[in-house]
Every structure is written in structure tokens, then in C-alpha cells.
CSV table of C-alpha atoms and ligand atoms in Angstrom, one decimal:
chain,number,residue,atom,x,y,z
A,27,MET,CA,-6.1,-5.4,-16.8
A,28,ILE,CA,-2.3,-4.2,-16.7
A,29,VAL,CA,-0.9,-7.7,-17.2
A,30,ASP,CA,-2.1,-10.3,-19.3
A,31,GLU,CA,-4.3,-12.7,-17.6
A,32,ARG,CA,-3.0,-16.3,-18.7
A,33,MET,CA,0.3,-15.0,-17.6
A,34,ARG,CA,-0.8,-13.4,-14.2
A,35,THR,CA,-2.4,-16.9,-13.5
A,36,TYR,CA,0.8,-18.7,-14.4
A,37,ILE,CA,2.8,-16.4,-12.0
A,38,ASN,CA,0.4,-17.0,-9.5
A,39,SER,CA,-0.3,-20.6,-9.9
A,40,LEU,CA,3.4,-20.6,-8.5
A,41,ASP,CA,2.8,-19.0,-5.6
A,42,MET,CA,3.6,-20.8,-2.2
A,43,GLY,CA,0.9,-19.2,0.0
A,44,ASN,CA,2.0,-17.8,3.5
A,45,THR,CA,0.8,-18.6,6.7
A,46,PRO,CA,-2.5,-20.6,7.1
A,47,PHE,CA,-3.7,-17.4,9.3
A,48,LEU,CA,-3.4,-15.1,6.3
A,49,ASP,CA,-4.3,-17.8,4.0
A,50,GLU,CA,-7.9,-17.8,6.0
A,51,LEU,CA,-7.4,-13.7,6.4
A,52,GLU,CA,-6.6,-13.1,2.7
A,53,GLN,CA,-10.2,-15.6,2.2
A,54,ASN,CA,-12.0,-13.9,4.4
A,55,ALA,CA,-11.3,-10.4,3.1
A,56,LEU,CA,-11.8,-11.6,-1.1
A,57,SER,CA,-15.2,-13.0,0.3
A,58,GLU,CA,-16.6,-10.0,2.0
A,59,ARG,CA,-14.8,-7.8,-0.2
A,60,VAL,CA,-12.1,-6.4,1.7
A,61,PRO,CA,-9.7,-4.6,-1.2
A,62,ILE,CA,-6.3,-6.2,-0.3
A,63,ILE,CA,-2.7,-6.6,-1.9
A,64,ARG,CA,-3.1,-9.1,-4.6
A,65,LYS,CA,-1.1,-12.2,-4.8
A,66,GLU,CA,1.7,-10.5,-7.1
A,67,MET,CA,1.9,-7.7,-4.5
A,68,GLN,CA,2.3,-10.2,-1.5
A,69,SER,CA,5.3,-11.8,-3.0
A,70,PHE,CA,6.7,-8.4,-4.2
A,71,MET,CA,6.8,-6.7,-0.5
A,72,LYS,CA,8.0,-10.3,0.9
A,73,VAL,CA,11.3,-9.4,-1.6
A,74,LEU,CA,11.2,-5.8,-0.7
A,75,LEU,CA,11.5,-7.1,3.0
A,76,ALA,CA,14.0,-9.4,2.7
A,77,MET,CA,16.1,-7.2,1.0
A,78,LYS,CA,15.5,-3.8,2.9
A,79,GLN,CA,14.9,-6.0,6.6
A,80,PRO,CA,13.3,-2.1,8.1
A,81,GLY,CA,13.1,-1.9,11.3
A,82,ARG,CA,10.2,0.6,11.1
A,83,ILE,CA,7.2,0.5,8.8
A,84,LEU,CA,4.7,3.0,8.0
A,85,GLU,CA,1.3,1.6,6.4
A,86,VAL,CA,-1.2,4.4,5.3
A,87,GLY,CA,-4.8,1.9,4.8
A,88,THR,CA,-4.9,-0.8,7.4
A,89,ALA,CA,-8.1,-2.5,6.1
A,90,VAL,CA,-8.3,-5.3,8.3
A,91,GLY,CA,-4.8,-5.4,8.8
A,92,PHE,CA,-3.3,-8.2,6.3
A,93,SER,CA,-0.8,-6.4,4.7
A,94,THR,CA,0.2,-5.2,8.3
A,95,LEU,CA,0.4,-9.0,9.4
A,96,LEU,CA,1.9,-10.7,6.2
A,97,MET,CA,4.7,-7.4,6.8
A,98,CYS,CA,5.5,-8.5,10.6
A,99,GLU,CA,5.7,-12.1,9.4
A,100,TYR,CA,7.9,-11.8,6.5
A,101,GLY,CA,9.7,-8.6,8.0
A,102,PRO,CA,12.4,-8.9,10.6
A,103,PRO,CA,11.6,-10.4,14.3
A,104,ASP,CA,11.8,-6.5,15.6
A,105,LEU,CA,9.8,-5.0,13.5
A,106,GLU,CA,7.9,-1.9,14.0
A,107,ILE,CA,4.8,-0.8,12.1
A,108,VAL,CA,2.5,2.2,12.6
A,109,THR,CA,-0.5,1.9,10.4
A,110,ILE,CA,-3.4,4.1,9.5
A,111,GLU,CA,-7.5,3.4,8.4
A,112,ASN,CA,-10.1,5.6,9.3
A,113,TYR,CA,-12.9,3.0,8.5
A,114,GLN,CA,-14.3,2.8,12.0
A,115,LYS,CA,-16.0,-0.9,11.1
A,116,ARG,CA,-12.4,-2.3,10.1
A,117,ILE,CA,-10.9,-0.5,12.9
A,118,PRO,CA,-12.1,-3.3,15.6
A,119,ILE,CA,-11.6,-6.2,12.8
A,120,ALA,CA,-7.7,-5.3,12.6
A,121,ARG,CA,-7.6,-4.9,15.9
A,122,GLU,CA,-8.7,-8.3,16.4
A,123,ASN,CA,-6.4,-10.1,13.8
A,124,PHE,CA,-3.5,-8.5,15.9
A,125,ARG,CA,-4.6,-9.9,18.8
A,126,ARG,CA,-4.9,-13.3,17.4
A,127,THR,CA,-1.5,-13.5,16.0
A,128,GLY,CA,-0.2,-12.1,19.1
A,129,ARG,CA,1.4,-9.3,17.7
A,130,GLU,CA,-0.4,-6.4,19.1
A,131,SER,CA,3.0,-5.1,20.6
A,132,GLN,CA,4.6,-4.4,17.1
A,133,ILE,CA,1.8,-2.6,15.3
A,134,THR,CA,0.2,1.1,16.3
A,135,LEU,CA,-3.2,1.0,14.7
A,136,LEU,CA,-4.1,5.3,14.4
A,137,LYS,CA,-7.3,6.0,13.9
A,138,GLY,CA,-8.6,8.7,11.5
A,139,ASP,CA,-8.0,10.4,8.6
A,140,ALA,CA,-4.2,9.4,7.0
A,141,GLY,CA,-3.9,13.9,6.0
A,142,GLU,CA,-4.8,14.8,9.5
A,143,ILE,CA,-2.1,12.4,11.2
A,144,LEU,CA,0.6,12.6,8.6
A,145,LYS,CA,1.0,16.1,9.9
A,146,GLU,CA,1.3,15.0,13.0
A,147,LEU,CA,4.1,11.7,12.6
A,148,ASP,CA,7.4,11.9,14.2
A,149,GLY,CA,10.6,10.5,13.4
A,150,THR,CA,11.1,8.7,10.0
A,151,PHE,CA,10.4,5.6,8.9
A,152,ASP,CA,13.0,2.9,6.6
A,153,LEU,CA,9.6,2.1,4.8
A,154,ILE,CA,6.4,3.8,3.7
A,155,PHE,CA,3.5,1.5,2.5
A,156,MET,CA,0.8,3.9,0.5
A,157,ASP,CA,-2.0,2.2,0.1
A,158,ALA,CA,-5.7,4.0,0.8
A,159,ALA,CA,-6.8,7.1,-1.2
A,160,LYS,CA,-5.4,7.1,-4.4
A,161,GLY,CA,-6.4,10.9,-5.1
A,162,GLN,CA,-4.8,12.3,-1.6
A,163,TYR,CA,-1.0,10.5,-2.4
A,164,ILE,CA,-0.1,13.6,-4.3
A,165,HIS,CA,-1.3,15.7,-1.1
A,166,TRP,CA,0.4,13.5,1.1
A,167,LEU,CA,3.3,13.5,-0.5
A,168,PRO,CA,5.1,16.8,1.6
A,169,ASN,CA,4.5,14.5,4.5
A,170,VAL,CA,5.7,11.4,3.3
A,171,LEU,CA,9.0,12.6,2.4
A,172,ARG,CA,9.5,14.8,6.0
A,173,LEU,CA,9.2,11.5,7.6
A,174,MET,CA,12.2,9.6,5.0
A,175,HIS,CA,15.0,9.4,5.7
A,176,ARG,CA,18.3,9.0,3.3
A,177,GLY,CA,18.0,5.2,2.1
A,178,SER,CA,14.0,4.8,3.0
A,179,VAL,CA,11.4,3.5,0.5
A,180,LEU,CA,8.3,4.5,-0.4
A,181,VAL,CA,6.0,1.8,-2.0
A,182,SER,CA,2.9,3.0,-3.5
A,183,ASP,CA,0.2,0.2,-4.5
A,184,ASN,CA,-2.4,0.9,-7.7
A,185,VAL,CA,-0.7,3.8,-9.2
A,186,LEU,CA,-2.0,2.2,-12.8
A,187,GLN,CA,-5.2,2.0,-11.9
A,188,GLU,CA,-5.9,-1.4,-13.9
A,189,GLY,CA,-4.7,0.9,-17.1
A,190,ASP,CA,-7.3,3.2,-16.7
A,191,ILE,CA,-5.2,6.4,-16.2
A,192,ILE,CA,-3.6,6.7,-19.4
A,193,GLU,CA,-7.5,6.6,-21.2
A,194,SER,CA,-8.5,9.1,-22.7
A,195,HIS,CA,-10.3,12.0,-20.1
A,196,TYR,CA,-14.0,11.5,-22.2
A,197,LEU,CA,-13.7,7.4,-21.7
A,198,VAL,CA,-13.0,7.5,-18.2
A,199,GLU,CA,-16.2,7.8,-15.7
A,200,ARG,CA,-16.7,11.7,-14.0
A,201,ARG,CA,-15.7,10.4,-10.9
A,202,ASN,CA,-12.1,8.7,-11.4
A,203,ARG,CA,-11.2,11.9,-13.5
A,204,THR,CA,-10.3,14.0,-11.2
A,205,ILE,CA,-8.4,10.6,-9.2
A,206,TYR,CA,-6.2,9.8,-11.9
A,207,LYS,CA,-5.4,13.0,-12.8
A,208,ARG,CA,-4.5,13.5,-9.7
A,209,MET,CA,-2.5,10.2,-9.6
A,210,ARG,CA,-0.8,11.4,-13.1
A,211,GLU,CA,0.9,14.2,-10.9
A,212,TYR,CA,1.8,11.7,-8.2
A,213,LEU,CA,3.9,9.6,-11.1
A,214,TYR,CA,5.0,12.8,-12.2
A,215,GLU,CA,6.3,14.7,-8.7
A,216,LEU,CA,7.7,10.7,-7.7
A,217,THR,CA,9.6,10.3,-11.1
A,218,HIS,CA,10.7,14.0,-11.2
A,219,ASN,CA,11.4,14.9,-7.8
A,220,PRO,CA,14.8,15.7,-7.2
A,221,VAL,CA,15.2,13.7,-3.6
A,222,LEU,CA,13.7,10.5,-4.8
A,223,VAL,CA,15.0,7.5,-7.4
A,224,THR,CA,11.9,5.5,-8.7
A,225,SER,CA,10.4,2.9,-10.9
A,226,ILE,CA,7.2,2.3,-11.9
A,227,LEU,CA,6.1,-1.6,-12.3
A,228,PRO,CA,3.3,-3.0,-14.0
A,229,LEU,CA,3.1,-5.6,-11.5
A,230,GLY,CA,-1.2,-6.2,-9.9
A,231,ASP,CA,-2.4,-2.6,-10.2
A,232,GLY,CA,0.9,-0.7,-10.8
A,233,VAL,CA,3.4,-0.2,-8.0
A,234,THR,CA,6.0,2.7,-7.3
A,235,VAL,CA,8.9,1.9,-5.6
A,236,SER,CA,11.1,5.1,-4.7
A,237,VAL,CA,14.4,5.5,-2.9
A,238,LYS,CA,14.8,8.6,-0.9
A,239,GLN,CA,18.2,9.9,-1.7
A,240,GLU,CA,19.2,13.0,0.7
B,314,SAM,C1,-6.9,-0.8,-0.1
B,314,SAM,S1,-7.2,-0.8,1.2
B,314,SAM,C2,-6.3,-1.2,2.4
B,314,SAM,C3,-5.9,-3.0,2.2
B,314,SAM,C4,-4.6,-2.8,2.9
B,314,SAM,N1,-3.2,-2.5,2.9
B,314,SAM,C5,-4.1,-5.1,2.6
B,314,SAM,O1,-3.7,-4.7,1.8
B,314,SAM,O2,-4.5,-5.6,3.5
B,314,SAM,C6,-7.7,1.2,2.0
B,314,SAM,C7,-7.8,1.3,2.5
B,314,SAM,O3,-7.5,2.9,3.3
B,314,SAM,C8,-8.6,3.4,3.6
B,314,SAM,N2,-8.6,4.4,3.8
B,314,SAM,C9,-8.7,5.2,2.6
B,314,SAM,N3,-8.8,6.9,2.8
B,314,SAM,C10,-8.2,6.8,3.6
B,314,SAM,C11,-7.7,8.1,5.1
B,314,SAM,N4,-7.8,9.3,3.8
B,314,SAM,N5,-7.4,7.3,5.8
B,314,SAM,C12,-7.1,6.7,6.2
B,314,SAM,N6,-7.2,5.6,5.8
B,314,SAM,C13,-8.4,5.8,4.5
B,314,SAM,C14,-9.8,2.5,3.8
B,314,SAM,O4,-11.1,2.4,4.4
B,314,SAM,C15,-9.5,0.9,3.5
B,314,SAM,O5,-9.4,0.1,4.4
């Protein structure tokens, strides 16, 4: 927990919720233990969408399509989203959610490993949302940068890993050590790469917002 629990509860108590469909999808996802963006991340995304008014979004990590549909709902009406997911079980559920909301024509769901798909993508996106395998972000970054133009925004979720990325190597479970090490490398790169300006925010599970400058 990187934010005091009482403060988080208070902030979330002010949240007005989303559309009935999104609220139901969120409840279903939580009860099925499907990881989706937290309440505080949802409202942050809504603000970014209102500020940026993106025409094209790339999302890495669809799960059942909750954040994809939230971005469709609160982004501009002609928004196009390309979203990537590799977990076979979740793909038909996401597709069905896109169909039920009549958003199929706005969303392209690409099945497969993001590392492979990112290499093949062309063109640029106004906003890229990274919400998949956290240990891979650093490896995907060169292709992500290639897919950004000047002014594109890169949002990466769960970058502080419940605060564990600053814990001693010896206090962290062995299986997480590599992920945290790679995440620290990713944060270093985002904050030191001369083409990016980045802010690391202790919001939700930690989020970065980076803007490409050239
Ligand atoms: C946190 S969930 C995404 C949640 C979604 N963005 C939302 O808020 O509704 C992360 C998803 O990324 C997918 N994922 C993990 N590694 C991936 C990879 N290498 N390629 C494609 N998808 C991946 C997982 O299967 C999982 O469904």
C-alpha cells in the first residue's frame, strides 16, 4: 500500500462511478479476480482523456476490456483503440463486452504476446497505456517510443508494486526480485531518457505519465 488506506477510502468515497455497464463489469471482474485498473486510476484516466482528447490509443493488457471501454466511454466520440492481450480465456469475454456496448468498430483487439505485436505495429498513437507484464515494460520501451510522436503520452500502471520496489533485495520474494529490478530500470529510463519528460505519481499502485518531446 503506497497511499494511506483511510485517505484512499476517503478519496474513493467521492467517486461518482461510471456508466451502469462499466460499474457492473468492474464488479464482475473483481469477483472473478480479474485485475483491472483501480478507482483512483479510473478517475485519473478520465482526466487525462479530457485533457489530451486522443484520437488513437494503444493499450497493452486488455484483460476483459474494462479499461478499454472506460477509455471509449470517456474519450472523444471518434476515438480508436488498439488493445493487446495474450490470455486466451479473457479474449472472448473482452470481445463480448465490446459487442454488448456497441464499441466493436472503435476497438481492434490483437491477440498474442505484446513483445511480438509491438514490433509489427506501424504509425503512432496519441496515448499509450501500459498495463500488462510489469517486468517486460523495459524491454518493450524501444518499440513503444517508436510508436509515439511529439506530444504523445505514455501512461504506465502499477510501477511502484505496492511499494515493494524499494524494499531490500533480501525482503522481497525471490520470484519478484527480477520484476522489481526491471521496473526500477524502467523508471530510471523514463526519467532520464532525453526524449521524454516523466512524472512518477504515488497514485493507486504507482503510475507514470511521460510525454514525448521530440
Ligand atoms: C492488469 S491486466 C489488464 C487490465 C485492463 N487494462 C483493465 O484495467 O481492465 C493485465 C493483462 O495483461 C495481459 N498480459 C500480460 N502479459 C502480456 C503479454 N506479454 N502480452 C499480452 N498481454 C499480456 C494479462 O493476460 C492480463 O489480462
